[in-house]
mmCIF file of C-alpha atoms in Angstrom:
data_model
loop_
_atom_site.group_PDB
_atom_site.id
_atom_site.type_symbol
_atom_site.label_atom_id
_atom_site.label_comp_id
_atom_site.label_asym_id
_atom_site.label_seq_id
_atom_site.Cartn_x
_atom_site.Cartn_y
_atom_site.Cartn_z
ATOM 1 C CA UNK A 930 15.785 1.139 15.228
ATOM 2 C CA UNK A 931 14.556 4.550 14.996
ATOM 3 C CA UNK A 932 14.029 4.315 11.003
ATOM 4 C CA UNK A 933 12.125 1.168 11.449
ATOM 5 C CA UNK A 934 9.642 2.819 13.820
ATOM 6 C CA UNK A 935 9.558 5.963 11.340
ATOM 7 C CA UNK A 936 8.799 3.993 8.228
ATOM 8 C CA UNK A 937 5.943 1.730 10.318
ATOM 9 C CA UNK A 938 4.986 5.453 11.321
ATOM 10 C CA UNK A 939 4.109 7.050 8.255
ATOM 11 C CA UNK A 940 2.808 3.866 6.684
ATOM 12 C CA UNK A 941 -0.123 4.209 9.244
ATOM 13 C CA UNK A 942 -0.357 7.428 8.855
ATOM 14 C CA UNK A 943 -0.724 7.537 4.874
ATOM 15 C CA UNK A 944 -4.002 4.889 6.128
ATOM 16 C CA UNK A 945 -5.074 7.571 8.613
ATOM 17 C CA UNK A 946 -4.995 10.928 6.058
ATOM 18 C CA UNK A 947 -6.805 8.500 3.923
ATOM 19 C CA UNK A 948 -9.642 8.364 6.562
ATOM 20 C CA UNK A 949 -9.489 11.340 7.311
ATOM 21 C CA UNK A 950 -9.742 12.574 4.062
ATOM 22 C CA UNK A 951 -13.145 12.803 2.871
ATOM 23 C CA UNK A 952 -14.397 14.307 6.047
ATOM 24 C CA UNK A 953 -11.913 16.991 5.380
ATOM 25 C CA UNK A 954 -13.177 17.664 1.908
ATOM 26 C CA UNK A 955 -10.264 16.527 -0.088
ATOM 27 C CA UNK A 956 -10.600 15.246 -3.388
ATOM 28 C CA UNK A 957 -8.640 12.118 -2.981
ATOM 29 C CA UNK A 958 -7.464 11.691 -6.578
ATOM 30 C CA UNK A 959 -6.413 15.019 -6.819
ATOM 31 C CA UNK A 960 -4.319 14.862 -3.418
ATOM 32 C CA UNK A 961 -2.935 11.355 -5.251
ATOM 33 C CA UNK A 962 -1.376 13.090 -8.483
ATOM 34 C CA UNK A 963 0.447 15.708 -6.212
ATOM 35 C CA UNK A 964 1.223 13.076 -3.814
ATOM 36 C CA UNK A 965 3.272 11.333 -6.742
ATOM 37 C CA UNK A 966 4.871 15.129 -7.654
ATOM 38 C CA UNK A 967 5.962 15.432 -3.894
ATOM 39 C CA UNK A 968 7.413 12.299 -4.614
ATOM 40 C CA UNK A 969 9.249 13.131 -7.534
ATOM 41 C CA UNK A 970 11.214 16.031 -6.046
ATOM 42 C CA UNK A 971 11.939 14.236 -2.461
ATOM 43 C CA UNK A 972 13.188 11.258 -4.782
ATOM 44 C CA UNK A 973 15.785 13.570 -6.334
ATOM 45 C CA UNK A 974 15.949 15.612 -3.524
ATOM 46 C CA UNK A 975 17.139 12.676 -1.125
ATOM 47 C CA UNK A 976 18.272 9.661 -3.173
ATOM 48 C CA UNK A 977 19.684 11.488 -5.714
ATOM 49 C CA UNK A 978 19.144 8.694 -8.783
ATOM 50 C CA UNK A 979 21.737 9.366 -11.793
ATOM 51 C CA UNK A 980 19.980 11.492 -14.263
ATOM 52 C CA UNK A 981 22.715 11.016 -16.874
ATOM 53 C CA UNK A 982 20.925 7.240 -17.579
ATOM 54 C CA UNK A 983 18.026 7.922 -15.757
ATOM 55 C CA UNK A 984 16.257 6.976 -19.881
ATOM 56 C CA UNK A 985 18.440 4.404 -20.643
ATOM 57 C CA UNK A 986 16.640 1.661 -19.760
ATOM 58 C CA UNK A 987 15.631 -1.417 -21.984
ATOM 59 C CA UNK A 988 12.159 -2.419 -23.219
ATOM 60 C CA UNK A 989 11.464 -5.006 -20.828
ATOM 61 C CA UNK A 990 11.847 -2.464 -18.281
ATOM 62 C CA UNK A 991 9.500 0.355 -19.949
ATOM 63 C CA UNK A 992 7.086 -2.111 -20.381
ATOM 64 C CA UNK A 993 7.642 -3.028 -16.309
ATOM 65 C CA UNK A 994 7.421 1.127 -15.728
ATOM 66 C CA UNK A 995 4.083 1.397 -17.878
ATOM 67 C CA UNK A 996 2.196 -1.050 -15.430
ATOM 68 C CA UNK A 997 3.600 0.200 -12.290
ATOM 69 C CA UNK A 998 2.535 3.843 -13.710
ATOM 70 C CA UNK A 999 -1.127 2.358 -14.121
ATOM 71 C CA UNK A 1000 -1.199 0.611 -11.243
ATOM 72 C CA UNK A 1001 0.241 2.639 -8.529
ATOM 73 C CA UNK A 1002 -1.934 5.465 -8.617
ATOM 74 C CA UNK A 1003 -5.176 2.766 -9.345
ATOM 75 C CA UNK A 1004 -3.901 0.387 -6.199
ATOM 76 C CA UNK A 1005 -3.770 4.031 -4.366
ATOM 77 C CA UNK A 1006 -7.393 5.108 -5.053
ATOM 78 C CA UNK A 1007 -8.596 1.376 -4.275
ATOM 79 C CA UNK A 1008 -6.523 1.637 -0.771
ATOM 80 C CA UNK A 1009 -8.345 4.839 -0.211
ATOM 81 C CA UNK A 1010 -11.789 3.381 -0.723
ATOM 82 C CA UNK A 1011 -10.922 0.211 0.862
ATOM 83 C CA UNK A 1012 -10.032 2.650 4.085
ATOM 84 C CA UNK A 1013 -13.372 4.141 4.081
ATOM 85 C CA UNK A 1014 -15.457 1.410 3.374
ATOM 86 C CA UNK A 1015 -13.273 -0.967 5.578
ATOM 87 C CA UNK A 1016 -11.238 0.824 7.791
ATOM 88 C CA UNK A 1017 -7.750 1.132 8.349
ATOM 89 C CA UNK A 1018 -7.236 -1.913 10.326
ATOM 90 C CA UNK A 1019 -8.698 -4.250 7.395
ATOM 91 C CA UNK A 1020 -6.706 -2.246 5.124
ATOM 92 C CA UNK A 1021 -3.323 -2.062 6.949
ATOM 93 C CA UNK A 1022 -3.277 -5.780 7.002
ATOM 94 C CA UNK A 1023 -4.653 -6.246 3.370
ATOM 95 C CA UNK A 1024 -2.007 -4.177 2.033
ATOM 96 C CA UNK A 1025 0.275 -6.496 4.506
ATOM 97 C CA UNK A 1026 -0.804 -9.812 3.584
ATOM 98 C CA UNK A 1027 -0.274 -9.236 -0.451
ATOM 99 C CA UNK A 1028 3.366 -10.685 0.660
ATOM 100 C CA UNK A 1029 2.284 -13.934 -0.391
ATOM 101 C CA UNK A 1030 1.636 -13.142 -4.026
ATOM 102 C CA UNK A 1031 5.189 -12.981 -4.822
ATOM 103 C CA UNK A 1032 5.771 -15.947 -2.758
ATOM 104 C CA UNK A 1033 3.059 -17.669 -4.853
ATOM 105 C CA UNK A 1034 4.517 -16.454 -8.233
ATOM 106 C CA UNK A 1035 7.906 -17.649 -7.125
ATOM 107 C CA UNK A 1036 6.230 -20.955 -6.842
ATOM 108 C CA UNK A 1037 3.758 -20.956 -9.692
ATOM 109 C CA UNK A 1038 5.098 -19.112 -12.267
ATOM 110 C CA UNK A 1039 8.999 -19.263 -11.687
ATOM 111 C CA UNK A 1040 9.243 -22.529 -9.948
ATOM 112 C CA UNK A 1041 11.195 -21.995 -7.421
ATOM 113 C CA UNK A 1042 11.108 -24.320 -4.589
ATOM 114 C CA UNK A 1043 8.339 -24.395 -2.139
ATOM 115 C CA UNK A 1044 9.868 -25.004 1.794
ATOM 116 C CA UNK A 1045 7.190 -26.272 3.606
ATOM 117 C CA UNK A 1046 7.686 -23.186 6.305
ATOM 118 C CA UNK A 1047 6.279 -21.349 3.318
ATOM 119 C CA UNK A 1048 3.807 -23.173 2.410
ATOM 120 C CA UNK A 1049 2.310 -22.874 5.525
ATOM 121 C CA UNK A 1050 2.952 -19.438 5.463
ATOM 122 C CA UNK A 1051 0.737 -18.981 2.960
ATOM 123 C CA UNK A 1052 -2.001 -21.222 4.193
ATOM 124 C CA UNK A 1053 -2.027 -19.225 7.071
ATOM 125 C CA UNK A 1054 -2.114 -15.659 4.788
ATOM 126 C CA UNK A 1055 -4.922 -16.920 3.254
ATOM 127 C CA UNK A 1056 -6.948 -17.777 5.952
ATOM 128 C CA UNK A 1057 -6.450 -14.449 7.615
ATOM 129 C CA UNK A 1058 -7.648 -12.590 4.075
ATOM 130 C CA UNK A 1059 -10.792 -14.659 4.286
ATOM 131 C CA UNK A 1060 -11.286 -13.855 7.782
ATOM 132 C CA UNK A 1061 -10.545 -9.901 7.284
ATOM 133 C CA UNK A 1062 -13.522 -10.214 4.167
ATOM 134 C CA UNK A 1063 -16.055 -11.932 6.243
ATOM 135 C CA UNK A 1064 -18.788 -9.765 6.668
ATOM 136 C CA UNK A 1065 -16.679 -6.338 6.815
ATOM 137 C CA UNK A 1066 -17.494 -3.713 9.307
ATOM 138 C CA UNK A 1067 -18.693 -0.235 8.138
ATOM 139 C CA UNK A 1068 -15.480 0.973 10.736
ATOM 140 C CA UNK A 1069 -17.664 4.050 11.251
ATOM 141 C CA UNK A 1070 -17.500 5.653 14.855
ATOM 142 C CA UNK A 1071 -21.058 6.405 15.154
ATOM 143 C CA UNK A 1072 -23.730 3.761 15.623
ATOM 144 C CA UNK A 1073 -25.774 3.314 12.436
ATOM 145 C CA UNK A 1074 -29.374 3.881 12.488
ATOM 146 C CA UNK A 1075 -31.614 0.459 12.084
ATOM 147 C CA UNK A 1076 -32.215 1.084 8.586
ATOM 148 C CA UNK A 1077 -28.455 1.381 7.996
ATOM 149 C CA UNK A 1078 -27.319 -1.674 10.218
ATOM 150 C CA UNK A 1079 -30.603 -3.664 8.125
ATOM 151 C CA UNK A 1080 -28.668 -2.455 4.574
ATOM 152 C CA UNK A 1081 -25.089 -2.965 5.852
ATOM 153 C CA UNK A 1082 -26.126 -6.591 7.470
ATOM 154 C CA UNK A 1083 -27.950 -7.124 4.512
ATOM 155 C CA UNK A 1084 -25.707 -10.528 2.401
ATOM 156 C CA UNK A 1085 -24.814 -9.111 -0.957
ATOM 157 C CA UNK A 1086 -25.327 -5.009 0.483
ATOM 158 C CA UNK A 1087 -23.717 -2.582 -2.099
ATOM 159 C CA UNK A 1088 -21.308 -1.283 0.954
ATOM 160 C CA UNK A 1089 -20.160 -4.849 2.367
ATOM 161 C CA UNK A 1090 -19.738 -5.850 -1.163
ATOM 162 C CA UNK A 1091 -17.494 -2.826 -1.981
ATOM 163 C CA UNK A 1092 -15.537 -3.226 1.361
ATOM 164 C CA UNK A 1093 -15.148 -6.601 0.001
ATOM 165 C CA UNK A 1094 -13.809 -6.075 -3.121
ATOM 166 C CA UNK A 1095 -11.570 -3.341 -2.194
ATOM 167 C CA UNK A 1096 -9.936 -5.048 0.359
ATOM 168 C CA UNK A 1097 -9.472 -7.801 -2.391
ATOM 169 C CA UNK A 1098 -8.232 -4.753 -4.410
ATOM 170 C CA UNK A 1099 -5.729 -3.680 -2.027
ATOM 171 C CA UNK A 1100 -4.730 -7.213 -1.739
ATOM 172 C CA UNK A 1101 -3.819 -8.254 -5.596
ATOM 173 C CA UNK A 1102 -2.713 -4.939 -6.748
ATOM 174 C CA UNK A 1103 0.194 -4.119 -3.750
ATOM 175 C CA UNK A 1104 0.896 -8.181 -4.473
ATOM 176 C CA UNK A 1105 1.101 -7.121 -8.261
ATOM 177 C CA UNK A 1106 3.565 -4.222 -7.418
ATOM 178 C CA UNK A 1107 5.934 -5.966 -5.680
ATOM 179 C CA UNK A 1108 6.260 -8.565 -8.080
ATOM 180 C CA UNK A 1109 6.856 -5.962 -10.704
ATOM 181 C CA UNK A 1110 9.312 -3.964 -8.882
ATOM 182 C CA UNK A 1111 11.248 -7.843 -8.039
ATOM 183 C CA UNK A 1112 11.103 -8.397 -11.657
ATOM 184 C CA UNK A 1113 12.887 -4.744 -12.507
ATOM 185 C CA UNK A 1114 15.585 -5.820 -10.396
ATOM 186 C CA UNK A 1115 16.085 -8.939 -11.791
ATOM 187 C CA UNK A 1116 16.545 -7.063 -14.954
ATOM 188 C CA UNK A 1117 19.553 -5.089 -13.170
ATOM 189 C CA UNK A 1118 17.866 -1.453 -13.165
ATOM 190 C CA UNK A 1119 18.794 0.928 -10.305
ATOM 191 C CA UNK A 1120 16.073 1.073 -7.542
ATOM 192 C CA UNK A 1121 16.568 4.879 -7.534
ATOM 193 C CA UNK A 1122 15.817 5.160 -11.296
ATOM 194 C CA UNK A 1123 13.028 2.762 -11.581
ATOM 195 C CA UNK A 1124 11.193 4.229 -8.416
ATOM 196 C CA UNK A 1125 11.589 7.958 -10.097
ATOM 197 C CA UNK A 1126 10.554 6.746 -13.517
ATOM 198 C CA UNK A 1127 7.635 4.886 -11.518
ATOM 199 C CA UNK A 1128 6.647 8.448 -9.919
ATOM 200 C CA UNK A 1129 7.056 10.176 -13.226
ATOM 201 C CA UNK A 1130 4.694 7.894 -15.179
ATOM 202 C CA UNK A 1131 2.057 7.272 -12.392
ATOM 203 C CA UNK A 1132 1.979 11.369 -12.205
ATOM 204 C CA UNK A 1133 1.918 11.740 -15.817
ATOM 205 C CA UNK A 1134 -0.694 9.360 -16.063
ATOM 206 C CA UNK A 1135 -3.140 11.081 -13.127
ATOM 207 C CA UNK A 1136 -2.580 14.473 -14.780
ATOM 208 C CA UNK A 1137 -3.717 12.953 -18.167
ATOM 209 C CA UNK A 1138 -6.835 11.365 -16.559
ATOM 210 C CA UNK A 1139 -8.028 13.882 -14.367
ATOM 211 C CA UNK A 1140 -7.593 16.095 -17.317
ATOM 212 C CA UNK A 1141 -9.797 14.125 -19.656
ATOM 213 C CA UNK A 1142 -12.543 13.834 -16.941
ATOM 214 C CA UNK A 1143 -12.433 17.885 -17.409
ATOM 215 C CA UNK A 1144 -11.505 17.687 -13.270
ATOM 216 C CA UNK A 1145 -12.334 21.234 -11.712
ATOM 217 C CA UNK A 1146 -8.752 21.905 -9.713
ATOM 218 C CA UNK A 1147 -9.595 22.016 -5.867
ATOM 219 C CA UNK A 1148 -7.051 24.060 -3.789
ATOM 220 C CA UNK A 1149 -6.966 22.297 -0.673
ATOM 221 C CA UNK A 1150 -6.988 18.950 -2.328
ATOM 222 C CA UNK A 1151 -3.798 20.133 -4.333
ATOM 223 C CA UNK A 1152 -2.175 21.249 -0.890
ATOM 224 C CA UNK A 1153 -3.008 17.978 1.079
ATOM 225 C CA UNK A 1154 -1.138 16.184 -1.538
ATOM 226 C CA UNK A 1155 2.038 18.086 -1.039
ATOM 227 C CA UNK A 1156 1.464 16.239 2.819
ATOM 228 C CA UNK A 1157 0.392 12.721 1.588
ATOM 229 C CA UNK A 1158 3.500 12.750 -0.861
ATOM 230 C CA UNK A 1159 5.777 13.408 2.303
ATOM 231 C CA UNK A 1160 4.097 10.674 4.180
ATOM 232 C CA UNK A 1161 4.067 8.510 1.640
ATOM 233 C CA UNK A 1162 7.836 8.963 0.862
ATOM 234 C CA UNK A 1163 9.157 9.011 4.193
ATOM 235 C CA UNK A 1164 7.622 5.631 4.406
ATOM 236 C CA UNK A 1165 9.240 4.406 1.644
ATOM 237 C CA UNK A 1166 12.698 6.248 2.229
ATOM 238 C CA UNK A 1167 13.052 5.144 6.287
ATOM 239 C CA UNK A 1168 12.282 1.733 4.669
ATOM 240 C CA UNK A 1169 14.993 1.631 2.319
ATOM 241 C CA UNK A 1170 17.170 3.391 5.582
ATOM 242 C CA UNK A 1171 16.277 0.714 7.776
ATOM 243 C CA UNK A 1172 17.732 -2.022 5.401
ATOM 244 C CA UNK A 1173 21.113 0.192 5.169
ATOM 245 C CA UNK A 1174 20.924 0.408 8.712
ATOM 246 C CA UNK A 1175 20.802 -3.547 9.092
ATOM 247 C CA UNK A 1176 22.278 -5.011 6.310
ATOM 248 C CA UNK A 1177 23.337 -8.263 8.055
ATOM 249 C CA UNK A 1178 19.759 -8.466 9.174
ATOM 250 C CA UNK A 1179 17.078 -8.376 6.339
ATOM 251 C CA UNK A 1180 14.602 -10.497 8.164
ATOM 252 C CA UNK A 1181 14.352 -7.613 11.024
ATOM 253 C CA UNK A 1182 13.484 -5.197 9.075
ATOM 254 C CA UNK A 1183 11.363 -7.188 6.956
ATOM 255 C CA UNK A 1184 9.389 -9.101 9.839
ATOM 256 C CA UNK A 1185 9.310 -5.588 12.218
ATOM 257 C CA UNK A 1186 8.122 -3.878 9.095
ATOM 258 C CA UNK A 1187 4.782 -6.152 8.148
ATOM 259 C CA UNK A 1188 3.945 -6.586 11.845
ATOM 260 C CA UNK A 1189 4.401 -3.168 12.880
ATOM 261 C CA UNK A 1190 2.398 -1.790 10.209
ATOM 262 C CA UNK A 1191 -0.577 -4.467 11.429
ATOM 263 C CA UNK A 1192 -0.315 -3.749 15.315
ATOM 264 C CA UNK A 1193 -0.101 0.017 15.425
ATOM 265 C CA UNK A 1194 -2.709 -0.052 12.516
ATOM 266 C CA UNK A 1195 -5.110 -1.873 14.498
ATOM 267 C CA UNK A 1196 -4.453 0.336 17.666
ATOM 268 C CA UNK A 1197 -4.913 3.427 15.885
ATOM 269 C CA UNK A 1198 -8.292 1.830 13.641
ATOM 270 C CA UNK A 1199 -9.866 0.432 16.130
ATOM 271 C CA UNK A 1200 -8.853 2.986 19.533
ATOM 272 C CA UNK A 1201 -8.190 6.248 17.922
ATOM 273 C CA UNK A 1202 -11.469 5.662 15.439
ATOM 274 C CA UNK A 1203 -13.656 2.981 16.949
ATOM 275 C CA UNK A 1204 -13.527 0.766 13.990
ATOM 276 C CA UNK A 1205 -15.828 -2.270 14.735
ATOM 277 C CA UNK A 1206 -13.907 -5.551 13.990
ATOM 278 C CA UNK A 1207 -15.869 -8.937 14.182
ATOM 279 C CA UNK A 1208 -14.176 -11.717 15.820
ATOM 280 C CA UNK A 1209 -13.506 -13.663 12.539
ATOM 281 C CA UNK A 1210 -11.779 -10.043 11.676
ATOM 282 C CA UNK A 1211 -9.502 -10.740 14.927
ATOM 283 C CA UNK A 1212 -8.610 -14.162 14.198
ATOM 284 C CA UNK A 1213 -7.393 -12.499 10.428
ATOM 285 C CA UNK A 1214 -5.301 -10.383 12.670
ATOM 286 C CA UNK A 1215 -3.794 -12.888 14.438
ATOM 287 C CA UNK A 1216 -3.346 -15.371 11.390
ATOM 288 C CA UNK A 1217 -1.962 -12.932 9.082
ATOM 289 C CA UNK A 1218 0.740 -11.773 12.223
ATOM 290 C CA UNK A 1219 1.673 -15.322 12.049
ATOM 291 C CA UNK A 1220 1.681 -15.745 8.463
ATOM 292 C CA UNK A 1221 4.547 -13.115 8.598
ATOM 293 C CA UNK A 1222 6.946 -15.056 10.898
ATOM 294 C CA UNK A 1223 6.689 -18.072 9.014
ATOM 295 C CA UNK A 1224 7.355 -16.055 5.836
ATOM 296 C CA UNK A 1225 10.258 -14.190 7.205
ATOM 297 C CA UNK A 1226 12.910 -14.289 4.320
ATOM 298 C CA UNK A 1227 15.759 -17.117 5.122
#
């Protein structure tokens, strides 16, 4: 049980250094590129992928590679904004909720069959994202002056409609992701390789970007990514731990995973940084929790 509540662990706390980080004067995308560096090493380091093939992979899976190494470093920098503009809470169970767009693809695009469990499953997801993008809180601590509650109530306000659309962000592009990385096992490629290669590229690719914007390096941003890389790992390493650990028992890890990352999120969001949540917000809590019991894998 102990890797279970070590993966749900750093999950939050990747969310909470991404609060944290602008009011520690870190230069998120920066922090991102070594984050995927960190990751790199403590991917050899700890799962050891075979290096021998680690290139030997066919077309349909470079092409699979190429859009996780655009998208995981863009779905990063939209969780990070989403964070700050929504809060962690909003965020947390965003990121959890995009379980449903590989349900839905199953469905849509691959026709699998549709159990009506599931279906209601993702009713029920779907309600809970409109509820967590009804008027978004600020999820500042402080209370905003009356100007800035007038601009923040305001319909259509540049911040409400950026907390909107990042939480939409966060939404589609972990959704995206997972379908990807489904569809790269279909194909029969390692996990250890394809999650290297996916590191290699999505650094590659922030190195190339940040270079063409003629980025001026910043040294504590370069060091907090050596930290975000470890908690971003660890999250994904105790995860993959957790399923050795049960391997009789998917659905535990799967179900304690999702949930866990929602309930400790919104303890830490809303009691550790005062993040406001509306009572349509709540009821998106509570819908999206049982959106994830109804969507446990069978």
């Amino acid at each position: 049980m102990h890797t279970l509540i070590l993966s749900i662990s750093f999950s939050v706390a990747v969310s909470v250094f991404l609060k944290l980080a602008r009011r520690c004067d870190v230069r998120i995308e920066q922090a991102i590129l070594v984050n995927y560096v960190t990751a790199c090493l403590l991917c050899l380091w700890l799962l050891r992928p075979p290096l021998a093939t680690l290139f030997d992979q066919s077309a349909t899976v470079w092409i699979i590679l190429g859009l996780l190494g655009v998208l995981l470093p863009t779905v990063f920098l939209v969780m990070a904004a989403a964070v700050r503009q929504a809060g962690i809470v909003l965020s947390d169970t965003a990121q959890r909720l995009s379980l449903v767009i590989p349900i839905l693809a199953a469905f849509l695009v691959f026709h699998e069959s549709l159990s009506g469990r599931k279906a209601l499953g993702i009713v029920l997801a779907l309600g809970a994202l409109a509820c967590l993008l009804k008027r978004t809180p600020t999820g500042t601590a402080a209370a905003p002056s009356l100007g800035e509650r007038a601009a923040n109530n305001a319909a259509g306000s540049p911040r409400a409609r950026w907390a909107w659309l990042s939480l939409l962000g966060v939404w589609v592009g972990y959704g995206t992701i997972d379908i990807l990385f489904k569809q790269m096992a279909r194909t029969g490629a390692r996990f250890t390789s394809s999650l290297l290669l996916s590191f290699m590229l999505a650094a590659l690719l922030m190195i190339l970007w940040l270079a063409a914007r003629r980025t001026a390096w910043h040294a504590r941003s370069l060091a907090s990514g050596i930290l975000l890389g470890a908690l971003n790992f660890s999250n994904i390493y105790f995860y993959i731990r957790a399923h050795q650990t049960y391997p009789q028992n998917p659905t535990l890890v799967f179900a304690a995973m999702n949930i866990g990352v929602i309930s400790i999120g919104t303890l830490v969001g809303a009691g550790v940084f005062r993040e406001r949540l509306s009572r349509a917000n709540l009821a998106g809590i509570a819908l999206a929790i049982g959106a994830v019991v109804l969507l446990f894998p069978r």
